[in-house]
XYZ file of C-alpha atoms in Angstrom:
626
model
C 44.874 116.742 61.319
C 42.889 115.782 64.431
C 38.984 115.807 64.652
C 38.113 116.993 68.680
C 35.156 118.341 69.899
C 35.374 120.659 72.756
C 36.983 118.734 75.980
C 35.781 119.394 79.025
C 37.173 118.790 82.944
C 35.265 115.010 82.561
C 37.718 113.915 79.975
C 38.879 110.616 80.553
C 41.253 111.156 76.896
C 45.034 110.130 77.164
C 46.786 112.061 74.381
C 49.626 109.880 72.726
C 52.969 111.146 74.030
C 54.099 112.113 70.806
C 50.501 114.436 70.085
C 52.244 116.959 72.451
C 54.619 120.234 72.438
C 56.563 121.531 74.060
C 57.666 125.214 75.127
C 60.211 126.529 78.003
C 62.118 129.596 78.927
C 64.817 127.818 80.480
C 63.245 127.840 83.764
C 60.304 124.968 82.990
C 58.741 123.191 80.502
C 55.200 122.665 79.292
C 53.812 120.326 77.153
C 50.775 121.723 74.668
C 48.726 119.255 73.232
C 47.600 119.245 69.482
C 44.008 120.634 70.476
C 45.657 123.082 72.188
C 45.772 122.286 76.004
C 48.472 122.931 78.502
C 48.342 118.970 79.895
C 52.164 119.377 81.792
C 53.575 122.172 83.778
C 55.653 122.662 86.636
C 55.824 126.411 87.697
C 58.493 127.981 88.322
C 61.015 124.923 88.283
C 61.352 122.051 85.857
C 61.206 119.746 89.712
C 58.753 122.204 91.455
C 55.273 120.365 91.909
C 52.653 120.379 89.293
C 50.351 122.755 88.464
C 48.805 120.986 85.654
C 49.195 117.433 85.160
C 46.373 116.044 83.352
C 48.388 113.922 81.260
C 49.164 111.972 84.308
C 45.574 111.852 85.879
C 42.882 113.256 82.821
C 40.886 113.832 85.764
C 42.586 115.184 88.958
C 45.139 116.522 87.082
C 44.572 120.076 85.659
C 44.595 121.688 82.658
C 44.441 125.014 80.585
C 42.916 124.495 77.111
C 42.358 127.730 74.746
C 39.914 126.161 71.778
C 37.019 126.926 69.710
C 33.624 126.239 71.155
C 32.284 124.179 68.093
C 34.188 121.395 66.596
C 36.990 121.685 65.118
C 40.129 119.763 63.453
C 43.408 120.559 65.015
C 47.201 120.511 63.670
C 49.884 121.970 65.121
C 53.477 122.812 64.307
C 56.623 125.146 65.638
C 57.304 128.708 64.102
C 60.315 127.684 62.328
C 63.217 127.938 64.112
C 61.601 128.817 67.600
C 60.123 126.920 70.413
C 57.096 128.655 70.174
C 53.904 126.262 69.084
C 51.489 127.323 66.400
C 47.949 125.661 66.421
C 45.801 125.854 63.863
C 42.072 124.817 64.464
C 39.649 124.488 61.243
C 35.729 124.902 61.961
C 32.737 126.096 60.108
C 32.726 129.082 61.115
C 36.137 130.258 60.687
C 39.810 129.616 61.669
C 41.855 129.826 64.701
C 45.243 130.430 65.484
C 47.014 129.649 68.405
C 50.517 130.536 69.403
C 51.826 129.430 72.465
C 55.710 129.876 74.158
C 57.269 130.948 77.272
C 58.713 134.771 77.173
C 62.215 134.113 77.257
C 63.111 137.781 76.526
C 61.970 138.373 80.073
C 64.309 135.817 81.687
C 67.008 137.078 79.761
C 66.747 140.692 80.816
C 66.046 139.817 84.319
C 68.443 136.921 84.439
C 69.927 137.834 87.428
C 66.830 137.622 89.410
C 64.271 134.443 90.159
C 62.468 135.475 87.391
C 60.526 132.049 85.868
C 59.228 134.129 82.869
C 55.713 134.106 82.376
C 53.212 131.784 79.971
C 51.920 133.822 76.633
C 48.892 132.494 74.334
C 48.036 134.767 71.514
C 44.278 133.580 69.829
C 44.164 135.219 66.446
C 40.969 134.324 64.102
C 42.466 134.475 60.813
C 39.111 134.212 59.209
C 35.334 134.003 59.911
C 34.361 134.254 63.223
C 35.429 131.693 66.019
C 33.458 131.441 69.839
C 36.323 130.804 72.353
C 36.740 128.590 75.202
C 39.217 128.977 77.754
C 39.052 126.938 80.716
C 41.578 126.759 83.519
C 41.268 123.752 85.800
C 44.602 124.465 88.192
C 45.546 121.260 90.178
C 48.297 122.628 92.457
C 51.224 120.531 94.534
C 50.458 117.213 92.145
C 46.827 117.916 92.646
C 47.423 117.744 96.180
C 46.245 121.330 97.522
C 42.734 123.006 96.367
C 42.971 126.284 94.555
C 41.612 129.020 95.867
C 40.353 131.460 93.487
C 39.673 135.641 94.064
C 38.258 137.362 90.674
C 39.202 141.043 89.477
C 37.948 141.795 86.194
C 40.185 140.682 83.540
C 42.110 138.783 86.340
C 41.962 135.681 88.285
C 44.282 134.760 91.064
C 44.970 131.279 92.848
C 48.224 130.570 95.046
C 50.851 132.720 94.181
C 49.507 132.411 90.247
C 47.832 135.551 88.307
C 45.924 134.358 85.252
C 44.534 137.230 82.868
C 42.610 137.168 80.214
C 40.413 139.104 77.411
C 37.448 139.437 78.973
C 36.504 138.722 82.610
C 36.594 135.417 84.162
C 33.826 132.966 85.203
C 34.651 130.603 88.241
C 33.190 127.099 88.442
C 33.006 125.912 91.696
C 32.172 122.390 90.950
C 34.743 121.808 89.419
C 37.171 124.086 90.783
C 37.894 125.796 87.316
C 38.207 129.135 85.255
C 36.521 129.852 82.568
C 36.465 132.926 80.073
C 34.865 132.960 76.714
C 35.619 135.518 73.704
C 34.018 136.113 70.194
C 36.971 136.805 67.912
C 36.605 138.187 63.987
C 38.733 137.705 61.351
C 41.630 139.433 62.630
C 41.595 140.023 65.977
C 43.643 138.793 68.775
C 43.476 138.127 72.264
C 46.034 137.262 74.549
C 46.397 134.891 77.714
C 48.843 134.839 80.201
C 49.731 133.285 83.537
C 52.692 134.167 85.972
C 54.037 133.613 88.816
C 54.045 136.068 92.405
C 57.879 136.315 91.350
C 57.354 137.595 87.886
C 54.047 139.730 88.286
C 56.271 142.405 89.906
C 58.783 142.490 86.987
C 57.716 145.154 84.005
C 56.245 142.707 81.174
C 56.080 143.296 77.561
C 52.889 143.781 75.541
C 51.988 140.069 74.376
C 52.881 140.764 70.682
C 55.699 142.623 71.477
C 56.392 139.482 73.279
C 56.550 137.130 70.491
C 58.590 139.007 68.224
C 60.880 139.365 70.882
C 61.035 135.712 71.549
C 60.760 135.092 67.669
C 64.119 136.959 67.294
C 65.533 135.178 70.430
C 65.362 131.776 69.403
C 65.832 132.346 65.593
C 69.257 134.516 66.072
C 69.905 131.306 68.738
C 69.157 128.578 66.019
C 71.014 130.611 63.443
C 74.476 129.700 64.771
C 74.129 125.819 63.479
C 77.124 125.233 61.823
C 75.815 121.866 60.294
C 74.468 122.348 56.730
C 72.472 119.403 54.633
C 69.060 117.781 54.110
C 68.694 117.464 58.177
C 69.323 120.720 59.462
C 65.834 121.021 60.479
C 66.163 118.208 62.299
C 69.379 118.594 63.954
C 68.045 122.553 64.896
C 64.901 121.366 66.619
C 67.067 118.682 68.412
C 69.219 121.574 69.097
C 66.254 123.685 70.723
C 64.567 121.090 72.560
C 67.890 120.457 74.417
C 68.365 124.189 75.287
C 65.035 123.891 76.691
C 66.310 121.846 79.079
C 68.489 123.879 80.660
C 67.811 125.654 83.841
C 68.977 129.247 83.423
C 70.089 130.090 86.540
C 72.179 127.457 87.414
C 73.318 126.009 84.219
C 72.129 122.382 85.580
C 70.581 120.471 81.966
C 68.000 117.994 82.878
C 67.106 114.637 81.223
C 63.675 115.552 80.619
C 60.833 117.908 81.926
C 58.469 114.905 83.061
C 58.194 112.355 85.328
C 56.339 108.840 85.057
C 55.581 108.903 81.479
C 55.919 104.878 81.003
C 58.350 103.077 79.205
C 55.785 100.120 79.093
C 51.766 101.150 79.415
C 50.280 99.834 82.403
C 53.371 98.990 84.151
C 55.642 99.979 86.916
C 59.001 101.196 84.516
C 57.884 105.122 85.317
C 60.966 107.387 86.321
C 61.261 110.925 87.277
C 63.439 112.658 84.940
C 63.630 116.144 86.079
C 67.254 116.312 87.204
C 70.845 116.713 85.882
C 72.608 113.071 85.146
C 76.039 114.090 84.632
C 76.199 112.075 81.592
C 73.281 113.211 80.145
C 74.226 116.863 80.767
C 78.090 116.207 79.249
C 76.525 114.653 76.135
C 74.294 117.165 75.908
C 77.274 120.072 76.056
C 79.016 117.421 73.378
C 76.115 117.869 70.817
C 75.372 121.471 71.054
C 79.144 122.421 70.779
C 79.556 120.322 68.067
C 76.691 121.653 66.409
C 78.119 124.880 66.578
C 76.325 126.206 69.383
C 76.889 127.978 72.919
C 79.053 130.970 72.670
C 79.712 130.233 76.869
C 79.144 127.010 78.151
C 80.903 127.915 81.256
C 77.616 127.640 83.085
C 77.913 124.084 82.778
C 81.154 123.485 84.112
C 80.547 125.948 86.976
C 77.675 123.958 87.709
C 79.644 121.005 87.613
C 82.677 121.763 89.549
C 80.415 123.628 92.397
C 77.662 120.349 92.446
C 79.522 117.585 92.027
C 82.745 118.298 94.214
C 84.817 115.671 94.064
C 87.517 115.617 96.488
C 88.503 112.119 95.722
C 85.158 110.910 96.181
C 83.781 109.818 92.913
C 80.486 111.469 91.047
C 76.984 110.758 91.740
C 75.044 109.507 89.102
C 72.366 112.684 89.492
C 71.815 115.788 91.205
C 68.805 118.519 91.303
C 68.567 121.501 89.683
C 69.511 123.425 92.640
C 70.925 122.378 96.049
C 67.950 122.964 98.029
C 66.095 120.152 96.149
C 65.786 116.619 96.941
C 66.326 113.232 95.084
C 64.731 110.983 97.133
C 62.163 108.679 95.228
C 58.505 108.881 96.512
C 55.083 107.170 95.226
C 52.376 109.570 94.408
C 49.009 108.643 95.066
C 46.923 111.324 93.912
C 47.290 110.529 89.862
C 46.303 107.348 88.382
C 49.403 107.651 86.100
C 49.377 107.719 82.027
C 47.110 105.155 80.782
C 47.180 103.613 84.527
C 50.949 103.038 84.995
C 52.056 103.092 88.139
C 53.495 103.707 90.160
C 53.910 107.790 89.790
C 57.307 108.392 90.648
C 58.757 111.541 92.024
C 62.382 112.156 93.110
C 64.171 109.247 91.245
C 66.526 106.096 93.282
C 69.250 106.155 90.794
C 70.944 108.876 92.943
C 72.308 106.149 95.023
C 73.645 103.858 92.551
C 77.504 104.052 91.684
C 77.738 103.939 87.572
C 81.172 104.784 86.490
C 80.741 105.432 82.506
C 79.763 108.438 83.849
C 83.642 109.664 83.953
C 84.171 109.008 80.372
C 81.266 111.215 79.542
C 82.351 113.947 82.033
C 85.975 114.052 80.362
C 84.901 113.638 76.456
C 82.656 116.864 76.863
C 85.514 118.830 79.080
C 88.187 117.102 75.895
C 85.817 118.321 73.117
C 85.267 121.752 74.451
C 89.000 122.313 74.927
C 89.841 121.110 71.728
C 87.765 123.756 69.721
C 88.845 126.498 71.486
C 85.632 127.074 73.676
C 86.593 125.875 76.790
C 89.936 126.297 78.948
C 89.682 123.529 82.005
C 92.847 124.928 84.007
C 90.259 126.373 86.598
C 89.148 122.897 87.388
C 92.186 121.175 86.428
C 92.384 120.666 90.208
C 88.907 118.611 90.508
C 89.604 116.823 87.095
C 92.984 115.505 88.829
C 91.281 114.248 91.394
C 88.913 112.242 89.362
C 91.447 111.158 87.125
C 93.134 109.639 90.099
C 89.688 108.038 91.410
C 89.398 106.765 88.639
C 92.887 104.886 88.319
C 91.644 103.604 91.948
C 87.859 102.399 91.072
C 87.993 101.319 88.144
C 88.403 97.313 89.108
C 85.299 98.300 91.009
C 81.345 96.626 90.061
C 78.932 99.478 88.785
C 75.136 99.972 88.272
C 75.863 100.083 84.625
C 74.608 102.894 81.719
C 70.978 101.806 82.026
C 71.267 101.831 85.972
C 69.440 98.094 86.130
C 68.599 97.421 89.832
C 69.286 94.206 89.890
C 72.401 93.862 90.942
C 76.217 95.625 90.826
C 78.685 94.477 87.678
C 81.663 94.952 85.867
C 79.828 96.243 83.103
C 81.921 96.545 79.848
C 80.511 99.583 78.683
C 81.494 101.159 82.000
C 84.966 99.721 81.713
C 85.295 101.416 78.020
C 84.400 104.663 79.501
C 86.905 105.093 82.400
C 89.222 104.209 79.277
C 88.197 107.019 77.768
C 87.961 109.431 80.953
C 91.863 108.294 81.053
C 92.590 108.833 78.027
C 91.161 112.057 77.655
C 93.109 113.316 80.392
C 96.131 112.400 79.059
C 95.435 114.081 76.121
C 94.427 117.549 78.601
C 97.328 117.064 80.162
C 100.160 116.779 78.078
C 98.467 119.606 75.355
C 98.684 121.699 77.977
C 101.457 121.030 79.953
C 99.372 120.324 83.556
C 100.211 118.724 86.399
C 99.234 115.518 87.094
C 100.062 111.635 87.769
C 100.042 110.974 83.447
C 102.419 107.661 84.175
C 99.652 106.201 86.508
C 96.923 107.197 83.957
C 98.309 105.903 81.245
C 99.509 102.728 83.025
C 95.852 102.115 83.731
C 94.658 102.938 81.219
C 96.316 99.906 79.215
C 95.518 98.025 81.625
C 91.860 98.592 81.519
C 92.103 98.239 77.815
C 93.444 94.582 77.626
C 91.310 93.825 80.326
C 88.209 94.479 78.429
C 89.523 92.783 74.815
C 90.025 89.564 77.566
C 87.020 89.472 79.658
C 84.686 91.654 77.877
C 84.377 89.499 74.668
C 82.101 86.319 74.215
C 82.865 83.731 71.199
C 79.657 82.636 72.620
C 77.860 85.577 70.988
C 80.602 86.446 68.725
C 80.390 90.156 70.185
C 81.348 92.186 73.365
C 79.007 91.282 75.923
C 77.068 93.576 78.329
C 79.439 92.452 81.911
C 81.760 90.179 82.741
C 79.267 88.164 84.101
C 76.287 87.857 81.803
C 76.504 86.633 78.323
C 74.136 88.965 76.369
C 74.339 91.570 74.000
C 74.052 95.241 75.330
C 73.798 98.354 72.493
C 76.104 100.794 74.408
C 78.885 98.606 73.538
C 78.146 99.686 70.088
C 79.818 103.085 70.980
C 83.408 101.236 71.630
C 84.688 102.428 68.202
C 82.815 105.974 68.589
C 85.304 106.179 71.597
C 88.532 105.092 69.266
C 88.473 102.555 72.129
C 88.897 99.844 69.092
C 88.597 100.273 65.209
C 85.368 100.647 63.905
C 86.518 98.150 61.090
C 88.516 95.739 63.133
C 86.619 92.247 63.422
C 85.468 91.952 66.600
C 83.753 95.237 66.005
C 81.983 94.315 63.100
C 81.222 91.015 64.796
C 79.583 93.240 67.301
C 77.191 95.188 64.851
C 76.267 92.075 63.507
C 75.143 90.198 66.305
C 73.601 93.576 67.293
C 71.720 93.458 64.241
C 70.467 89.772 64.392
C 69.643 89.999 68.178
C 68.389 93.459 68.672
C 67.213 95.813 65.938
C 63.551 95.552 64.592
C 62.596 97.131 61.327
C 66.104 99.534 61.862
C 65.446 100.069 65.103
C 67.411 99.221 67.887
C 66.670 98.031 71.865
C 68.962 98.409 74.494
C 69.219 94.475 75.578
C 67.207 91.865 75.720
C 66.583 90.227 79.490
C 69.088 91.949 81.143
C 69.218 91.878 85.456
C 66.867 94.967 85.426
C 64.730 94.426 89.022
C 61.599 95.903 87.159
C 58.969 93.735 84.983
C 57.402 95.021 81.994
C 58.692 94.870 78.597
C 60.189 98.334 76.744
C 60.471 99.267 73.333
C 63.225 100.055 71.238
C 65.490 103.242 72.085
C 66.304 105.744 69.944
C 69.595 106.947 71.334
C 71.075 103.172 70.842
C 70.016 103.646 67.316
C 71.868 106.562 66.898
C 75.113 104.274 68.011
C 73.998 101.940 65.241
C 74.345 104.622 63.020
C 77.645 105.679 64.323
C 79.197 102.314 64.612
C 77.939 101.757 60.978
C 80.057 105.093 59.717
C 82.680 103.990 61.452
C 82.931 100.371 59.906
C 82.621 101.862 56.859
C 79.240 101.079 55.795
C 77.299 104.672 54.995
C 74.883 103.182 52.890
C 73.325 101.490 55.643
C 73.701 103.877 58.541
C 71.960 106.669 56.193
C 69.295 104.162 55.401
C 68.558 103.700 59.438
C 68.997 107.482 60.193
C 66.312 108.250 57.627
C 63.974 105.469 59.026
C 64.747 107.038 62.025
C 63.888 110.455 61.278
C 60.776 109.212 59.768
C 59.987 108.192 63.512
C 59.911 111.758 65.378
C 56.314 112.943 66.190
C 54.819 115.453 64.040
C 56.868 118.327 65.814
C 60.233 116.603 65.544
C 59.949 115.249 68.826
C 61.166 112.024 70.547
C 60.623 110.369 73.630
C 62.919 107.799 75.008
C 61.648 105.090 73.218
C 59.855 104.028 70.246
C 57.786 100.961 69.228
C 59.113 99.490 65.942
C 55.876 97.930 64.830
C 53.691 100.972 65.585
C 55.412 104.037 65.951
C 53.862 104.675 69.617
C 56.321 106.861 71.385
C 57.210 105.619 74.988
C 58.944 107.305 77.935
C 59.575 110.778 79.357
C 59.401 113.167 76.941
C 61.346 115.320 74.721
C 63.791 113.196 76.003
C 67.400 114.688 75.851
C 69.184 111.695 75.369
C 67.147 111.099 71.529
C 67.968 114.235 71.003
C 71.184 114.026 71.270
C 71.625 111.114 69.062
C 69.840 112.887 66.730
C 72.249 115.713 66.475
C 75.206 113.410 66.517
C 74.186 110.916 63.600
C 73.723 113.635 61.346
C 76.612 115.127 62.220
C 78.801 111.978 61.962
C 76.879 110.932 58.642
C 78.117 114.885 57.353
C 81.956 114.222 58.958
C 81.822 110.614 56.448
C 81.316 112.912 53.575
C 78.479 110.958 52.835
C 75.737 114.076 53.277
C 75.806 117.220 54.356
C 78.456 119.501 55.809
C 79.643 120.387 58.989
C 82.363 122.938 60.864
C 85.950 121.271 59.688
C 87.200 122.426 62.953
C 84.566 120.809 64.665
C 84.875 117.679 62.669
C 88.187 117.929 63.068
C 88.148 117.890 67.016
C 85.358 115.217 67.440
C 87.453 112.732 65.269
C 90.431 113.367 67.436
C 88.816 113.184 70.828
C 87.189 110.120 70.000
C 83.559 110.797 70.882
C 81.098 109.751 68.267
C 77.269 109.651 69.944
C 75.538 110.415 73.206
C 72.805 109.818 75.159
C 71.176 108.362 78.468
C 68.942 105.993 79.937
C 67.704 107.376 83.385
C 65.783 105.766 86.075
């Protein structure tokens, strides 16, 4: 429970990252705060520019809080099974009830148009009597543009944005806000919404009739989890929080639907995440299919063949949601930044860089979907020749590495591992389905790349495989080596690995990515909760169950009060870190459980899925994006 009073457009009150929601329609993403204000949203894309960004700036940034007028104690939680946020606020006088989500029915009917769906609060006082507040502070274009407001009645309109409301709306020209206040009784309702010029035309729903829709959206969605145990709540609100991150139209999946959250407070490690990384996207496809969702995940792969095209060239490391977008990294100066970290990125630099695990990833989702039957890749055989044969080119080549350092090009052994697998799972396309392609070459290579890696990739020094060539220190990815059936999870020099792992770089079961690697940034990060995940994983694998359930449950213990995870997480503290949901915890999260349910050691999960993921070799997922 959380005591607030009544915050108004002065607040100077960072939220932690972990106090917040977060609801989506598979358009865009907003994150709801635990007292019940929209602090996060970018209308009608996941990369358009802000409309309210307070958590960035609390005061340039914008807002829209619904709350009671006196004080009140907040708690919040998600209708099971949905991603739509229930808040419950406790007064004197009475209690409130606030449900917040994103009408996904809408987008689904009209799926076929640009239809962004349309923002839905439903106020219900469940007893006594409750005064209500809303106020709508609207920052446009990263706070960059000044609304302009025009009243009528019940309505309020700024940009191409129509807010409504119960009652009619007050304007505040001070401090360029909305406000409309309400007296509700014990059981009544009133409902907010806000939409966009390209939705107002479209024929809406009733607001109640709304939710239930929505309700049975996302619960009939959820329902298809094939993973039974102690964690299926977990792995299902892993599950939706990573469809949430998938734009609709395209079929693009983005890392996250922030930017510049910080990985260290006050410093300069603040990233945009709102685009597709192909290897967050193809680890994302890994855990919802093996999950036992998505009936079509053709979308992707569409997406995929018609973004990335090849031709011989090799993948970029990230692309926007759509082709008309940008990457290109920019400083913005109108927000101070969370807790003053700056700078405030937008567009991201990583687009440049050249990081070739990113193959592996590619191929192990394309394997894994093939194997159980939900995917047939003959339509892009053609393209996945082509980077099969790149890859038997490149892969002597220096890389930016999984955690895309920028400080400098190396033959990262992670990277290595992974064009390994990409080969590998080719092979295995190939000859189960009798393609065409250069299999001799691949597999050639792909020994070659193999012995390679057991030669230069080890260090006596640290009795472990070491992050490059070059550098001897310890890196987590290379945790995932047996995950990958790259080596045994029991053979020595892979349990040499977990334990130097575990000397060097867990804290109180949780695990960091490195420590002092050539990043090109200062500041000093927390630990990760994807690489933990691999702990996990590479624990199953060596055969020790005990321990990897021990560290899952720690884990677990670790989500915010919603489930939620951002990148990273601060051992000592439990302060969450980074952009956030992030898809890459996520993802780990839905992997580990599974993998701990495949071990027979709890839980249950689709034999045929099992099945597949132990053949094709692809134990754990996840990201780091800059």
């Amino acid at each position: 429970m959380q005591s607030r009073r009544r915050e108004g457009a002065s607040s100077d009150e960072y939220r932690p990252i972990e106090d917040y929601g977060v609801i989506g329609n598979g358009h865009t993403a907003a994150l709801v705060s635990s007292s019940g204000s929209i602090d996060w949203l970018c209308f009608h894309r996941f990369d358009s520019p802000s409309l309210f960004a307070r958590i960035l700036d609390p005061d340039r940034g914008g807002y829209w809080s619904i709350q009671p007028e006196e004080p009140f104690d907040s708690s919040h939680r998600y209708r099971e099974a949905t991603n739509i946020l229930e808040t419950t606020f406790q007064c004197t006088s009475g209690t409130l009830v606030l449900q917040d989500f994103m009408d996904i029915a809408s987008v689904a009917r009209f799926r076929r148009l640009p239809a962004p769906g349309w923002i839905v609060r439903i106020a219900e006082c469940t007893d006594g009597k409750i005064a209500i507040v809303c106020d709508c502070l609207p920052r446009p274009n990263y706070a960059r543009t000044q609304p302009d407001f025009a009243l009528y009645g019940n309505q309020a309109t700024f940009g191409t944005y129509t807010l409504t409301g119960p009652a009619a709306w007050q304007v505040d020209d001070a401090n360029e806000a909305l406000t409309c206040r309400i007296v509700l009784h014990a059981g009544e309702t009133a409902a907010f919404t806000l939409v966009t010029e390209d939705d107002a035309a479209l024929p809406q729903l009733d607001p109640a009739d709304a939710l239930n829709v929505t309700t049975d959206y996302w619960r009939k969605w959820s329902g298809k989890c094939t993973y039974r145990g102690p964690y299926r709540d977990a792995v299902i609100r892993s599950a939706l929080t990573l469809q949430l991150m998938t734009y609709e139209p395209s079929g693009a999946i983005v890392a996250a639907p922030t930017t510049s959250l910080p990985e260290t407070f006050g410093g300069e490690r603040n990233w945009d995440y709102r685009f597709t990384w192909i290897r967050d996207a193809s680890f994302t496809l890994y855990a919802l299919l093996l999950a036992g969702y998505l009936d079509d995940e053709r979308p992707f792969f569409d997406w995929l063949v018609r973004t990335v095209e090849l031709k011989g060239t090799g993948i970029s490391i990230l692309y926007p949601i759509v082709p008309e977008s940008g990457t290109t990294e920019e400083i913005l100066d109108s927000f101070r930044g969370y807790r003053d970290s700056r700078p405030v990125r937008i567009g991201n630099g990583a687009a440049v860089q050249e990081q070739l695990d990113v193959y592996g990833e590619v191929m192990g989702a394309i394997q894994f979907a093939w194997r159980i039957g939900k995917y047939d890749p003959t339509p892009i055989w053609e393209t996945v020749r082509q980077m099969l044969d790149w890859v038997t080119d490149r892969w002597h080549d220096r890389g930016s590495g999984i955690w895309e350092v920028r400080g400098g090009v190396r033959h990262f052994v992670y990277s290595k591992a992974m064009m390994w697998f990409a080969l590998n799972c080719g092979i295995d396309i190939a000859e189960g389905m009798r393609l065409p392609g250069n299999v001799e070459d691949w597999r050639r290579e792909r020994d070659l790349i193999r012995e390679e890696v057991l030669d230069k990739g080890w260090s006596d020094e640290l009795g472990a495989f070491k992050q490059s060539y070059e550098d001897e220190r310890l890196d987590a990815a290379n945790l995932r080596l047996s995950s990958i059936n790259f080596i045994e999870g029991d053979d020595p020099r892979m349990l040499s690995t977990i334990g130097a792992t575990l000397k060097h770089l867990v804290v109180d079961d949780l695990c960091y990515r490195y420590i002092d690697a050539p990043e090109g940034v200062t500041g000093k990060e927390a630990s990760f909760v994807v690489c933990t995940t691999w702990l996990v994983n590479a624990l199953i694998r060596a055969g020790r169950k005990k321990e990897a359930h021990r560290i899952f449950r720690n884990l677990l213990a670790r989500a915010s009060s919603l489930g939620l995870y951002a990148e990273e997480v601060e051992p000592l503290t439990g302060i969450h870190r980074g952009n956030f949901p992030q898809s890459f915890s996520h993802i780990g999260i839905i992997n580990a459980a599974v993998s701990l349910a495949h071990a027979g050691y709890v839980g249950t999960v689709s034999p045929h899925h099992a099945a597949a993921a132990d053949a094709a070799g692809h134990g754990g997922g996840g990201k780091r994006s800059r």
